[in-house]
Structures are given as C-alpha cells and as structure tokens.
Coordinates of N, CA and C and ligand atoms in Angstrom, one line a residue:
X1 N 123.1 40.7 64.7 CA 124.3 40.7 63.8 C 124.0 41.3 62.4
X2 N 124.9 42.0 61.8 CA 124.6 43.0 60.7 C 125.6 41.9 59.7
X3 N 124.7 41.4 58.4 CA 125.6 41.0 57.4 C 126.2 41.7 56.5
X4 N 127.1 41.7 55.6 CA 128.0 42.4 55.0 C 127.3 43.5 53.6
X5 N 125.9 42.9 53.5 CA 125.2 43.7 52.8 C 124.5 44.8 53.3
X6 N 124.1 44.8 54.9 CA 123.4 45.7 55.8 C 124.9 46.7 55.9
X7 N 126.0 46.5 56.2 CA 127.0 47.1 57.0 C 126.8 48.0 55.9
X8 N 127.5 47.7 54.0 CA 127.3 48.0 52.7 C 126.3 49.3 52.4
X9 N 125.2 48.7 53.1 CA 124.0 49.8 52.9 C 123.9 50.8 53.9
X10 N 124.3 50.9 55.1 CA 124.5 51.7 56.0 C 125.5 52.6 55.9
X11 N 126.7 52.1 55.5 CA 127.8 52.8 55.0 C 127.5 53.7 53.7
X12 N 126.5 53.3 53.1 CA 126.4 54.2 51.7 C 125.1 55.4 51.9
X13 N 124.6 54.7 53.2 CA 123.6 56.3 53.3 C 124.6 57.2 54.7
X14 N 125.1 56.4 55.4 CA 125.9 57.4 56.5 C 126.8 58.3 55.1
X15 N 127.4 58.0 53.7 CA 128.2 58.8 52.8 C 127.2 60.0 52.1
X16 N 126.0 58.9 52.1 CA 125.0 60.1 51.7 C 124.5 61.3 52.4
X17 N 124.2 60.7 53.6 CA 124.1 61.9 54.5 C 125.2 63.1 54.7
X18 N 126.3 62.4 55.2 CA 127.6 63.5 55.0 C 127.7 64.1 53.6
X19 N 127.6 63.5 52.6 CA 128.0 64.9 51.4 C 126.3 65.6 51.5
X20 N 124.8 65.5 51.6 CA 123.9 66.1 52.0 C 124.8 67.6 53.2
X21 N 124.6 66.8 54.1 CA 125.0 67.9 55.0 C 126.1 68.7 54.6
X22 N 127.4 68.5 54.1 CA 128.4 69.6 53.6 C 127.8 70.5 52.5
X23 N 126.8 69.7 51.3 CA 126.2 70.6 50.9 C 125.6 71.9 51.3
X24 N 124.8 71.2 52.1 CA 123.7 72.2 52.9 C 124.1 73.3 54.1
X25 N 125.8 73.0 54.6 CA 126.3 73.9 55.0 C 127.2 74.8 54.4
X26 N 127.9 74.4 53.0 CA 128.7 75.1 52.6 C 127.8 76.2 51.8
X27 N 127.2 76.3 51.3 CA 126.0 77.5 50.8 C 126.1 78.5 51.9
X28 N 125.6 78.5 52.6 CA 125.1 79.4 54.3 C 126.9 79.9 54.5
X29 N 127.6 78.9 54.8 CA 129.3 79.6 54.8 C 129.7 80.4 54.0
X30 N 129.3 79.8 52.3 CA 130.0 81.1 51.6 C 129.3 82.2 51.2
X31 N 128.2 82.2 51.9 CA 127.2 83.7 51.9 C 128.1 84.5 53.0
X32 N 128.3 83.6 53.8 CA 128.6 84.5 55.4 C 129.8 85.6 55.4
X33 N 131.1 84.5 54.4 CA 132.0 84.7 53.8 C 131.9 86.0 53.0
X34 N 131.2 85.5 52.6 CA 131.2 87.1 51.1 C 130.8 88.5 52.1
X35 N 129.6 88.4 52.8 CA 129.1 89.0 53.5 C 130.2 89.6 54.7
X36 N 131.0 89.1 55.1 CA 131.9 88.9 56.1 C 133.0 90.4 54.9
X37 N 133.9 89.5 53.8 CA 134.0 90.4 53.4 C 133.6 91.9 52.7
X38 N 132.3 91.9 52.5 CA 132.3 93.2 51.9 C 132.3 94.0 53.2
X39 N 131.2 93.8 53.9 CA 131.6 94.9 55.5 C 132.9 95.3 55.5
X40 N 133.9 94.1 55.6 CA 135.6 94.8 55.6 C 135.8 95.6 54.8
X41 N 134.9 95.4 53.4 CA 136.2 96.4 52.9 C 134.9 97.7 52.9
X42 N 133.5 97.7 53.4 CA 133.0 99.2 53.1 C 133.7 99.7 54.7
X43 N 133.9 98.8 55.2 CA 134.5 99.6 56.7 C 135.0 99.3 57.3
X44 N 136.6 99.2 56.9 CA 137.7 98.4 57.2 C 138.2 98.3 58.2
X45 N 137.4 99.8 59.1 CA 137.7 100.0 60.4 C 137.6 98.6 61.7
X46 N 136.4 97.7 61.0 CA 135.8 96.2 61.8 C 136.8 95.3 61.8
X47 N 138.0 95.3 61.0 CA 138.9 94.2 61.2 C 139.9 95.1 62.3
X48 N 139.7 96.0 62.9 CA 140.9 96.3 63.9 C 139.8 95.3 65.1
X49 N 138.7 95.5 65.1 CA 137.7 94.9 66.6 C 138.6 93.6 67.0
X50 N 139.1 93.4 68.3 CA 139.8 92.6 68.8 C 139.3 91.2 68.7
X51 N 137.9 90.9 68.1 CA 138.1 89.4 67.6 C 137.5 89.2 66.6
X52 N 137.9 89.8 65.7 CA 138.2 90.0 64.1 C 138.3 88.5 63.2
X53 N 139.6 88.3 64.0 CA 140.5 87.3 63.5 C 139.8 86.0 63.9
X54 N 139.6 86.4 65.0 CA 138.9 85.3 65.4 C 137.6 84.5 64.6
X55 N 137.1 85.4 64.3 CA 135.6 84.9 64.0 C 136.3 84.4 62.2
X56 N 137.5 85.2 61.6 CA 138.0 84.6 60.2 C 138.5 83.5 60.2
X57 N 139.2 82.9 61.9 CA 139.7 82.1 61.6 C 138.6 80.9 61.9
X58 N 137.9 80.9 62.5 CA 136.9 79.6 62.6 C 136.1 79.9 61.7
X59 N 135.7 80.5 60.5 CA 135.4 80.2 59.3 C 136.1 79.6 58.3
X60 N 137.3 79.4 58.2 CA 138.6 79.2 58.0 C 138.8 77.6 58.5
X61 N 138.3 77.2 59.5 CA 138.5 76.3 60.0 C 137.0 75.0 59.9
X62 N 135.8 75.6 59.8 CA 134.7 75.1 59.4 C 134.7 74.8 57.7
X63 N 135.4 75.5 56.7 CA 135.6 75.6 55.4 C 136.5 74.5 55.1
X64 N 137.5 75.0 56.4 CA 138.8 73.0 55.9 C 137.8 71.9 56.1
X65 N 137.5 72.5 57.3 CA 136.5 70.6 57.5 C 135.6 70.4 56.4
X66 N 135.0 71.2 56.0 CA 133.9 71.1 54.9 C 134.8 70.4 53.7
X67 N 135.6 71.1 53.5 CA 136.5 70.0 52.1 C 137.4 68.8 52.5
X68 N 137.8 69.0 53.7 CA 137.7 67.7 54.2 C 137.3 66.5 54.6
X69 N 136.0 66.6 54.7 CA 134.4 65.8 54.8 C 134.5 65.4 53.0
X70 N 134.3 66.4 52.4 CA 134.1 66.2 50.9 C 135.1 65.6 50.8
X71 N 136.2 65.2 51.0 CA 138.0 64.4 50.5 C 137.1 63.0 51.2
X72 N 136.8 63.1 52.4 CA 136.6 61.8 52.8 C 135.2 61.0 51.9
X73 N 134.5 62.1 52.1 CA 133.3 61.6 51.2 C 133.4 60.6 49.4
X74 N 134.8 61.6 49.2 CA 134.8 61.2 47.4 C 136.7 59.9 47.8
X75 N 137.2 60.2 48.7 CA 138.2 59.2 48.5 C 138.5 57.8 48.0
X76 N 136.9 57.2 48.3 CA 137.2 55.6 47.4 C 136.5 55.7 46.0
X77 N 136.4 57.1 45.8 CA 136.4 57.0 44.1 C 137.2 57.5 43.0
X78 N 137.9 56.7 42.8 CA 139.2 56.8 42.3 C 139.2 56.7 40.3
X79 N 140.2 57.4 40.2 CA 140.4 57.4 38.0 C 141.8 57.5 38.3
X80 N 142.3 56.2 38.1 CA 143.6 55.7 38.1 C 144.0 56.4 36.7
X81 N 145.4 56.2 36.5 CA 145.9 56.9 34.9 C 147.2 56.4 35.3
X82 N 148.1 56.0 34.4 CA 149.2 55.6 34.1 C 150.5 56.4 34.8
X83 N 151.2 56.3 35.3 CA 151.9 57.3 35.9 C 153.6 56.4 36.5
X84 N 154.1 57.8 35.6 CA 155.6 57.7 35.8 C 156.2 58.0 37.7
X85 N 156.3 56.7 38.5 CA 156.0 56.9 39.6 C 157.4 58.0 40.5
X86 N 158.3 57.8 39.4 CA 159.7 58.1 40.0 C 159.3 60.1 40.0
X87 N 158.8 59.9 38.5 CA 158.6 62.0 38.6 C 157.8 62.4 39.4
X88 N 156.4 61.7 39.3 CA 155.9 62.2 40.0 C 155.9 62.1 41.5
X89 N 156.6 61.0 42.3 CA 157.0 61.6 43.4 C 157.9 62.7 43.9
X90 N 158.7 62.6 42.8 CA 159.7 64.0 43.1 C 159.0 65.2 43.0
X91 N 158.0 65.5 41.4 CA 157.4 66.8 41.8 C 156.3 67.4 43.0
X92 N 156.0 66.0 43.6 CA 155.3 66.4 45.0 C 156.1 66.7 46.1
X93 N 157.4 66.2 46.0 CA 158.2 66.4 47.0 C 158.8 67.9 46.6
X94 N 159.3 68.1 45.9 CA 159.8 70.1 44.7 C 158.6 70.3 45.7
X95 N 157.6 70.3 45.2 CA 156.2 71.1 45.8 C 156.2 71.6 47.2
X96 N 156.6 70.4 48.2 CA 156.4 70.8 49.6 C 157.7 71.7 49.3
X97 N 158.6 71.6 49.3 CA 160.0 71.9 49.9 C 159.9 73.1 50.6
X98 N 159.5 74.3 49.5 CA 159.6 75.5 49.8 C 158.7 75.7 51.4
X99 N 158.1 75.2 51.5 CA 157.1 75.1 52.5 C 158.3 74.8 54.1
X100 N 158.5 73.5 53.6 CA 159.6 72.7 55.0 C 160.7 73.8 55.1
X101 N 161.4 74.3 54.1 CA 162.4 75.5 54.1 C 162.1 76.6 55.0
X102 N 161.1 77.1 55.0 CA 160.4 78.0 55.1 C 160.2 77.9 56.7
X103 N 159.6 76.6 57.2 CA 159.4 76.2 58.4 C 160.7 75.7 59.1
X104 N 161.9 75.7 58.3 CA 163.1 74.9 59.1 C 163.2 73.8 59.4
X105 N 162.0 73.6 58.5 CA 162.3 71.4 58.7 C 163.3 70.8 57.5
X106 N 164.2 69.9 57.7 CA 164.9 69.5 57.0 C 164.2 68.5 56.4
X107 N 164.3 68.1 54.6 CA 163.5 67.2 53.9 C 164.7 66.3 53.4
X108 N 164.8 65.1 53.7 CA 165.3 63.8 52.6 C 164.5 63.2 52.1
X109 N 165.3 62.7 51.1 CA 164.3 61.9 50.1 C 165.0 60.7 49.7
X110 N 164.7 59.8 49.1 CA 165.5 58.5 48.5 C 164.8 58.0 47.9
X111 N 164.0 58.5 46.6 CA 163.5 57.8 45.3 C 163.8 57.8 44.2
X112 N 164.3 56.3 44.0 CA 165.3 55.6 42.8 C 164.8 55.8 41.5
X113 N 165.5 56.1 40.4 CA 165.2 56.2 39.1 C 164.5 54.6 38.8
X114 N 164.2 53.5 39.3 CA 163.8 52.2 39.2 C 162.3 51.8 39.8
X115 N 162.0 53.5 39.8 CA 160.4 52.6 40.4 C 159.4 52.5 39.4
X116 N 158.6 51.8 39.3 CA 157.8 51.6 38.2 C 156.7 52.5 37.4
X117 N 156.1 52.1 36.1 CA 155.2 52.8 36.0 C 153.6 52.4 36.3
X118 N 152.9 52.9 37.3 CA 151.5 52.6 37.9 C 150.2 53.3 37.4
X119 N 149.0 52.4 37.8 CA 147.8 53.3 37.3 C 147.5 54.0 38.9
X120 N 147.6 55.3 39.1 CA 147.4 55.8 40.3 C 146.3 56.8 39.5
X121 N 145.6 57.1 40.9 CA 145.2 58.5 40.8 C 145.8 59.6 41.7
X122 N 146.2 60.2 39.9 CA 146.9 61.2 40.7 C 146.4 62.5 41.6
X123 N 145.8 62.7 41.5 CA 145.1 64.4 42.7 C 145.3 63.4 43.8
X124 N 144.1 62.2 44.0 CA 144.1 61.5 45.2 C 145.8 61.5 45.8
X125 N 146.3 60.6 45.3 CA 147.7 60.2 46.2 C 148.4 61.4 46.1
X126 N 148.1 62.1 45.6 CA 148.9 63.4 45.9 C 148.4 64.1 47.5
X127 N 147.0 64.3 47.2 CA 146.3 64.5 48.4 C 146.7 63.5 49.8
X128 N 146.7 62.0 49.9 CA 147.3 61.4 50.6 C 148.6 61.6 51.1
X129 N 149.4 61.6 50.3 CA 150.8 62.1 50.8 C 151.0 63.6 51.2
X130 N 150.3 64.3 50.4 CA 150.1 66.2 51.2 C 149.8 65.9 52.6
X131 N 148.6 65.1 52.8 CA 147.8 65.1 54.6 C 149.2 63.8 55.5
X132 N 149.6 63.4 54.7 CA 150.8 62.3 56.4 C 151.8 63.1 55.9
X133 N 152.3 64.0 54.9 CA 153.8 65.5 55.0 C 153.2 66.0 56.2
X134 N 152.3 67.0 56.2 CA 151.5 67.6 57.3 C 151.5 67.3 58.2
X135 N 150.8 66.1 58.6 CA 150.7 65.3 60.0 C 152.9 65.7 60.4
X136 N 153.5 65.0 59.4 CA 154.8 64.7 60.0 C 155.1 66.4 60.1
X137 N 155.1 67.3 59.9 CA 155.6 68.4 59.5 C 155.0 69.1 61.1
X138 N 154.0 69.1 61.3 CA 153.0 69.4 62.9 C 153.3 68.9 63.9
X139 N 154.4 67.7 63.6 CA 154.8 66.8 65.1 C 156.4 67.0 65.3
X140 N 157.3 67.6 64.1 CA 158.6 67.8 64.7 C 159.0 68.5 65.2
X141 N 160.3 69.6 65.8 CA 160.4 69.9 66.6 C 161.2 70.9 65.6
X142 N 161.1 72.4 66.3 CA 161.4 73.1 65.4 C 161.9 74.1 66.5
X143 N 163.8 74.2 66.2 CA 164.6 73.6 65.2 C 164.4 72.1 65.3
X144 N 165.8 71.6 64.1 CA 165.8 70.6 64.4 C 164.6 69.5 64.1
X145 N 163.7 69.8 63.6 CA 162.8 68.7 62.9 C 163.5 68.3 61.6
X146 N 162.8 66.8 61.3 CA 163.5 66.2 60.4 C 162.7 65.1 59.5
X147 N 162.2 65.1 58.6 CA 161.8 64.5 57.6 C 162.2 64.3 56.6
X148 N 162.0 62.1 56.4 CA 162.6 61.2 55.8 C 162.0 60.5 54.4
X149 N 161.5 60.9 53.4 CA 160.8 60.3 52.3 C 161.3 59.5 51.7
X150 N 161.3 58.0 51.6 CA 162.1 57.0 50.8 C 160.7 56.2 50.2
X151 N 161.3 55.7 48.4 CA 160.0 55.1 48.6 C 161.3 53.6 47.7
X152 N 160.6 52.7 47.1 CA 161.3 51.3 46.5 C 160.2 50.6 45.8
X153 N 161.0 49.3 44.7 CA 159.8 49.2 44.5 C 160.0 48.0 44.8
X154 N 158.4 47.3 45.5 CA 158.2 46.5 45.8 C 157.0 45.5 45.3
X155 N 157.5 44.2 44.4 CA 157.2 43.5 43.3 C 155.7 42.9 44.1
X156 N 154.7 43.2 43.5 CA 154.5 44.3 42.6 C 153.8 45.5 43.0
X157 N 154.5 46.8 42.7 CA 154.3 47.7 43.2 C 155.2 48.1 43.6
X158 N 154.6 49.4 44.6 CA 155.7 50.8 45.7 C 155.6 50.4 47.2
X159 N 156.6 50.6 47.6 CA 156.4 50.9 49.1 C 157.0 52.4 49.4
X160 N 156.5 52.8 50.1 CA 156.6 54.6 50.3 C 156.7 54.9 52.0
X161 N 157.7 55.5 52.3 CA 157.9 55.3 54.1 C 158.1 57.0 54.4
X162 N 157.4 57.6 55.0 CA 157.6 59.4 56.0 C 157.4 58.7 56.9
X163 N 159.0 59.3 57.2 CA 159.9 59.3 59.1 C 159.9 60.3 59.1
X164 N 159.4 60.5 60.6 CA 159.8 61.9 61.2 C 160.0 62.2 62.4
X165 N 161.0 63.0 63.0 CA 161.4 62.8 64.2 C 160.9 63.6 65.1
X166 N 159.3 63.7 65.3 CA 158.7 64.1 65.8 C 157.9 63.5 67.0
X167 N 156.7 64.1 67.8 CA 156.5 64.1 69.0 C 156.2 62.3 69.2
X168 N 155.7 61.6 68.3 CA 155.4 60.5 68.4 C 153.7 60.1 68.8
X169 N 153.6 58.8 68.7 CA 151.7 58.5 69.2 C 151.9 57.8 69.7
X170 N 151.0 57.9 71.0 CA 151.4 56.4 72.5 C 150.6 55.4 71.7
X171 N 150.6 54.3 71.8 CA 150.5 53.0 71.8 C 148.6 53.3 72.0
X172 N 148.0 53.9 73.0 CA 147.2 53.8 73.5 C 146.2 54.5 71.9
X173 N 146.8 55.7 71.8 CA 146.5 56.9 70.4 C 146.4 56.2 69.1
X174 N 147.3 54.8 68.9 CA 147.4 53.9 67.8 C 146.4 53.5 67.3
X175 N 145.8 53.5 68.5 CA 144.5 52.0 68.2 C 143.2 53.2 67.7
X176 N 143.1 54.5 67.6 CA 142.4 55.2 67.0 C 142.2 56.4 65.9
X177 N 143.7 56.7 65.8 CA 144.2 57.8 65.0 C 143.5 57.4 63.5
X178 N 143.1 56.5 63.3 CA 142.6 56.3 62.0 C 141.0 56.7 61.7
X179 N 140.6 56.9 63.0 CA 138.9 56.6 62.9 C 138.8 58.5 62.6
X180 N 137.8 58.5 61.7 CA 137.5 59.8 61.4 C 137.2 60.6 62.7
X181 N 137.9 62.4 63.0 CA 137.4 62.9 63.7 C 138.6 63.3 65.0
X182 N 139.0 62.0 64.7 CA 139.8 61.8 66.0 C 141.2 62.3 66.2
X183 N 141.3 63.5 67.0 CA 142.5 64.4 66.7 C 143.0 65.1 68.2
X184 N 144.5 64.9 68.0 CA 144.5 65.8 69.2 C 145.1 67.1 69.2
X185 N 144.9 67.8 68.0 CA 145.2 69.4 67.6 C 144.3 70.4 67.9
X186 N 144.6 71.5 68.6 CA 143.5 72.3 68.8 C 142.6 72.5 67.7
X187 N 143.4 72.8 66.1 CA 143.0 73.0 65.3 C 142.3 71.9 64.0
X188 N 143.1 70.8 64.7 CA 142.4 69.5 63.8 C 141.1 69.1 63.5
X189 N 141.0 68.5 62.0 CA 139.8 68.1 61.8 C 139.7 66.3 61.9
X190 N 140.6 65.7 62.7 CA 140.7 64.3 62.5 C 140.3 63.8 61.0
X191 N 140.7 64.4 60.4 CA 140.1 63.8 59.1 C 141.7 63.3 58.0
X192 N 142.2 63.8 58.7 CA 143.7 63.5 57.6 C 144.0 62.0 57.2
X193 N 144.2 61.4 58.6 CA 144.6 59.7 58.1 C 143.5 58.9 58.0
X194 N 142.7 59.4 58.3 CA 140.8 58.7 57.5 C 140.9 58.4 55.9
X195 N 141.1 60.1 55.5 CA 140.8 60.2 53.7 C 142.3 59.5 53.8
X196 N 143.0 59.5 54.0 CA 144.2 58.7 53.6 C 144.3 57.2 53.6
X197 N 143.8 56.8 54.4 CA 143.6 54.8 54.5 C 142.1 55.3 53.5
X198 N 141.2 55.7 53.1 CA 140.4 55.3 52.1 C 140.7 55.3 50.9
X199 N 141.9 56.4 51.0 CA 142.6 56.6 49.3 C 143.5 55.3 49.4
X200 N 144.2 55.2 50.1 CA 145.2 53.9 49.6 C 144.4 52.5 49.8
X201 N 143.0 52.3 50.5 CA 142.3 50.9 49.9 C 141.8 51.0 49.3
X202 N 141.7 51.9 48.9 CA 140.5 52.0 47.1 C 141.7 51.5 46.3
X203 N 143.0 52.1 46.3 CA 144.2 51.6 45.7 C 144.6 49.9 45.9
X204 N 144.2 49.4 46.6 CA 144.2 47.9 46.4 C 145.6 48.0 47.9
X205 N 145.8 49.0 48.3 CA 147.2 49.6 49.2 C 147.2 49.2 50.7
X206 N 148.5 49.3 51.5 CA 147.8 48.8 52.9 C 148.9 50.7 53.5
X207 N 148.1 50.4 54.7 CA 149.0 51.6 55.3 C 149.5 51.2 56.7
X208 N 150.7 51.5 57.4 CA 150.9 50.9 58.8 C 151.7 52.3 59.2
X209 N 151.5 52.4 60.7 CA 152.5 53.1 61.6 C 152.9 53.1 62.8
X210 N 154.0 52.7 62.8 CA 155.5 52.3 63.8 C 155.6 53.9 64.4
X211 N 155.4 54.0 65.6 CA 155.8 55.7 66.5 C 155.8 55.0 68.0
X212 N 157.0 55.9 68.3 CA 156.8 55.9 69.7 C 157.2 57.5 70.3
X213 N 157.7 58.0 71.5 CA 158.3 59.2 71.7 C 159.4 59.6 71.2
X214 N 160.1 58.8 71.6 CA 161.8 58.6 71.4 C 161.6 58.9 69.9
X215 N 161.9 58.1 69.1 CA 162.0 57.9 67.8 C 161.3 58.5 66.8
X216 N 159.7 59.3 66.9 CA 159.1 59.5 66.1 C 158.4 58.7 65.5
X217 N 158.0 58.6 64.3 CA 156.9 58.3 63.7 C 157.5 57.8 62.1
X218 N 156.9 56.4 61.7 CA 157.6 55.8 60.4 C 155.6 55.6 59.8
X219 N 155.2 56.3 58.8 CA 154.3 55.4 58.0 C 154.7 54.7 56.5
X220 N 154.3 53.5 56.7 CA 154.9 52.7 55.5 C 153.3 52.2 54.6
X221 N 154.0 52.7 53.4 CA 152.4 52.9 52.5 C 153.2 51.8 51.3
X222 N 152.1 50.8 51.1 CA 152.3 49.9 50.1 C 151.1 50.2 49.2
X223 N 151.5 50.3 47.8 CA 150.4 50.2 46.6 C 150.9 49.2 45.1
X224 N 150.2 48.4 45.5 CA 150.2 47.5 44.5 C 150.6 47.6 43.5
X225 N 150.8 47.2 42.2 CA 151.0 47.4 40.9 C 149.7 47.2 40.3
Ligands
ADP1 P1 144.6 66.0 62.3 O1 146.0 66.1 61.7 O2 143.6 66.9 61.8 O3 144.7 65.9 63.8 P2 144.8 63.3 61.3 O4 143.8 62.3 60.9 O5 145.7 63.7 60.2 O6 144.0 64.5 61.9 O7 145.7 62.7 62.5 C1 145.0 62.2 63.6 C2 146.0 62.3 64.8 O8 147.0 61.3 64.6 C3 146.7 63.6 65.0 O9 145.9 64.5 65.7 C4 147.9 63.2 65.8 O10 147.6 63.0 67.2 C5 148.2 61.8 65.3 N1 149.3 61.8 64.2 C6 149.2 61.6 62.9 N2 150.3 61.6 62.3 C7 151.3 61.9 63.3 C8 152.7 62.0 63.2 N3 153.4 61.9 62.1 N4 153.3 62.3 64.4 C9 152.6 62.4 65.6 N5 151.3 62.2 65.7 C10 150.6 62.0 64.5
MG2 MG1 146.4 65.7 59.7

C-alpha cells in the first residue's frame, strides 16, 4: 500500500518526467519544422507531392500534444488575480463567437450582471473553458448544433454550466473521459478534460458531467470564492 507521501512523490517525478520529455522533443520538432519549411519555399513544387499535407498535419498534431502535455504539466500552478467575473466571462464568450458563427453552431449565454468579483487565474480558466467550448463545439450536430453557457453565483462563488446538444458519452465513456489520454477523436489528444479538472482543483473547484445520447451533454463547473 502506497501512503499519501509515496503517491505525492511519484506524482511529482511522473510531472517531471513529462515536462523532461516535451522538452527534449519539442527541440527536434521545431528544427524539423523550420527545415520542413524552408524546402517549401526553395521548392514549392514538394507541397503539390500527394502527402504533403499529410506529413504537416501530424506535425501539427504532435506540436498540439506537446503544448498540451505542457497545459497539463503547468495546470495546478496557478496566479490567481482579482477578476471582474461577469466581463470577463463575456469577453471569452465575444472571443469564441466568431468561431461558432462561422461553424453554424448557435451560442447562448445567461451571465448576470450579479456575479461576483474572484481571485482566478485568468489564462488558466480561460484555457479551461476554451478546451469543454471545443469538446461541446466537436460533439454537435451541424446544422442545428447548439450551445448553452449560463453561469450564477453561487454563495460562495460561481457555478458555470456548457450544454450542448450533442453526440453525448455512454455511461460506460463517463467513468474515464477524465484520465489523461483518453479520447475518442481520430485527431484527439485526450488531454482536454485532464488540464481542465487540474485547473479547476487547483481552484479549490469541483467539475461534474450529466450526458446521455438523447439530450447531450451538461458540464457544471463550481469555483469557489
Ligand atoms: P479530446 O477532445 O482530445 O478527445 P478531451 O479530454 O477533451 O480530449 O475529451 C475526452 C473525450 O471525452 C472526448 O474524446 C469525447 O469522447 C468525450 N467528450 C468530452 N466532452 C464531450 C462533449 N461535450 N460531448 C461528447 N463527448 C465529449
Ligand atoms: Mg477536447
């Protein structure tokens, strides 16, 4: 049996190792990268070669994970700052829109001039809430997809809820969507609702999610005051 000081120490060299390793592969990527581009442009003729794209886009896709490793890696270290919770939800919400527009997803919102002022960090919960938009934005149905942003305040603190009337997660999918890795996107890096439950318990925060088929998907995010 591992006591809570062994689990502590094990967890803090498995974080060491992971930011080691992103180090030691993001070097080697952005050489490849650079290298990748100048060929294109001394001979532009190589990006017609029929798997061109290919090879940009799994660089592309090895680069998300890498900053995504690094999100997971730095998420429970947080620099709270004082924050007017009502603006700054809105300006994150302004931010996606053009995006949901763009894709034909319809965006509501319902956050009240009455929610308080908190010590958040802000990149972090912005980041948080960018990665479960996303998640909801990837699972609706397009036309006709539909996302719900309400948040309230709840003494003491916020409670913050994205509905979306998308594909939904079986019951069976519940019981792991949180563990890093774990994804069922071709293109996923399971890492989305990992850094996201580490950002909101470093916040003192809890996170839950209600989905079925039918109905879609409700995450309800509580953060303390
Ligand atoms: P990724 O988005 O890279 O797959 P995440 O950690 O963000 O990784 O999500 C893990 C998995 O949880 C997703 O692959 C998907 O199966 C499921 N999931 C998360 N959010 C939703 C949602 N709003 N609707 C349906 N499935 C979701
Ligand atoms: Mg995701």
């Amino acid at each position: 049996m591992c006591n809570d000081n062994t689990v502590d120490k094990l967890k803090n060299e498995f974080h060491y190792t992971l930011s080691k390793f992103s180090h030691e592969i993001r070097n080697p990527i952005t050489l490849i990268n650079s290298g990748l581009q100048m060929i294109a442009s001394a001979h532009p003729e190589v990006q017609e070669y029929k798997h061109w794209d290919d090879i940009m886009d799994n660089l592309d896709y090895v680069k998300d994970l890498l900053d995504e490793l690094s999100a997971f890696n730095n998420a429970n270290r947080i620099t709270p700052k004082s924050t007017d919770v009502c603006s700054y939800l809105k300006t994150i919400l302004s931010s996606v829109k053009p995006t949901l527009d763009y894709l034909d997803i319809t965006l509501e919102t319902d956050i009240p001039d009455s929610l308080p002022v908190m010590m958040l960090d802000q990149i972090k919960i912005r980041q948080m809430l960018l990665n479960l938009l996303k998640n909801a934005w990837e699972a609706v149905p397009v036309p006709g997809g539909k996302i719900t942003v309400s948040a309230c305040p709840k003494n003491p603190g916020i409670s913050i809820n994205i509905q979306d009337n998308g594909c939904g997660i079986s019951p069976e999918q519940q019981a792991t969507i949180f563990q890093p890795f774990f994804t069922t996107k071709e293109n996923g890096t399971g890492l989305g609702l990992a850094v996201s439950k580490r950002i909101i318990e470093a916040h003192n925060g809890t996170i839950d999610i209600t989905s079925d088929h039918t109905n879609g998907t409700i995450v309800s995010i509580t953060l303390p005051a």
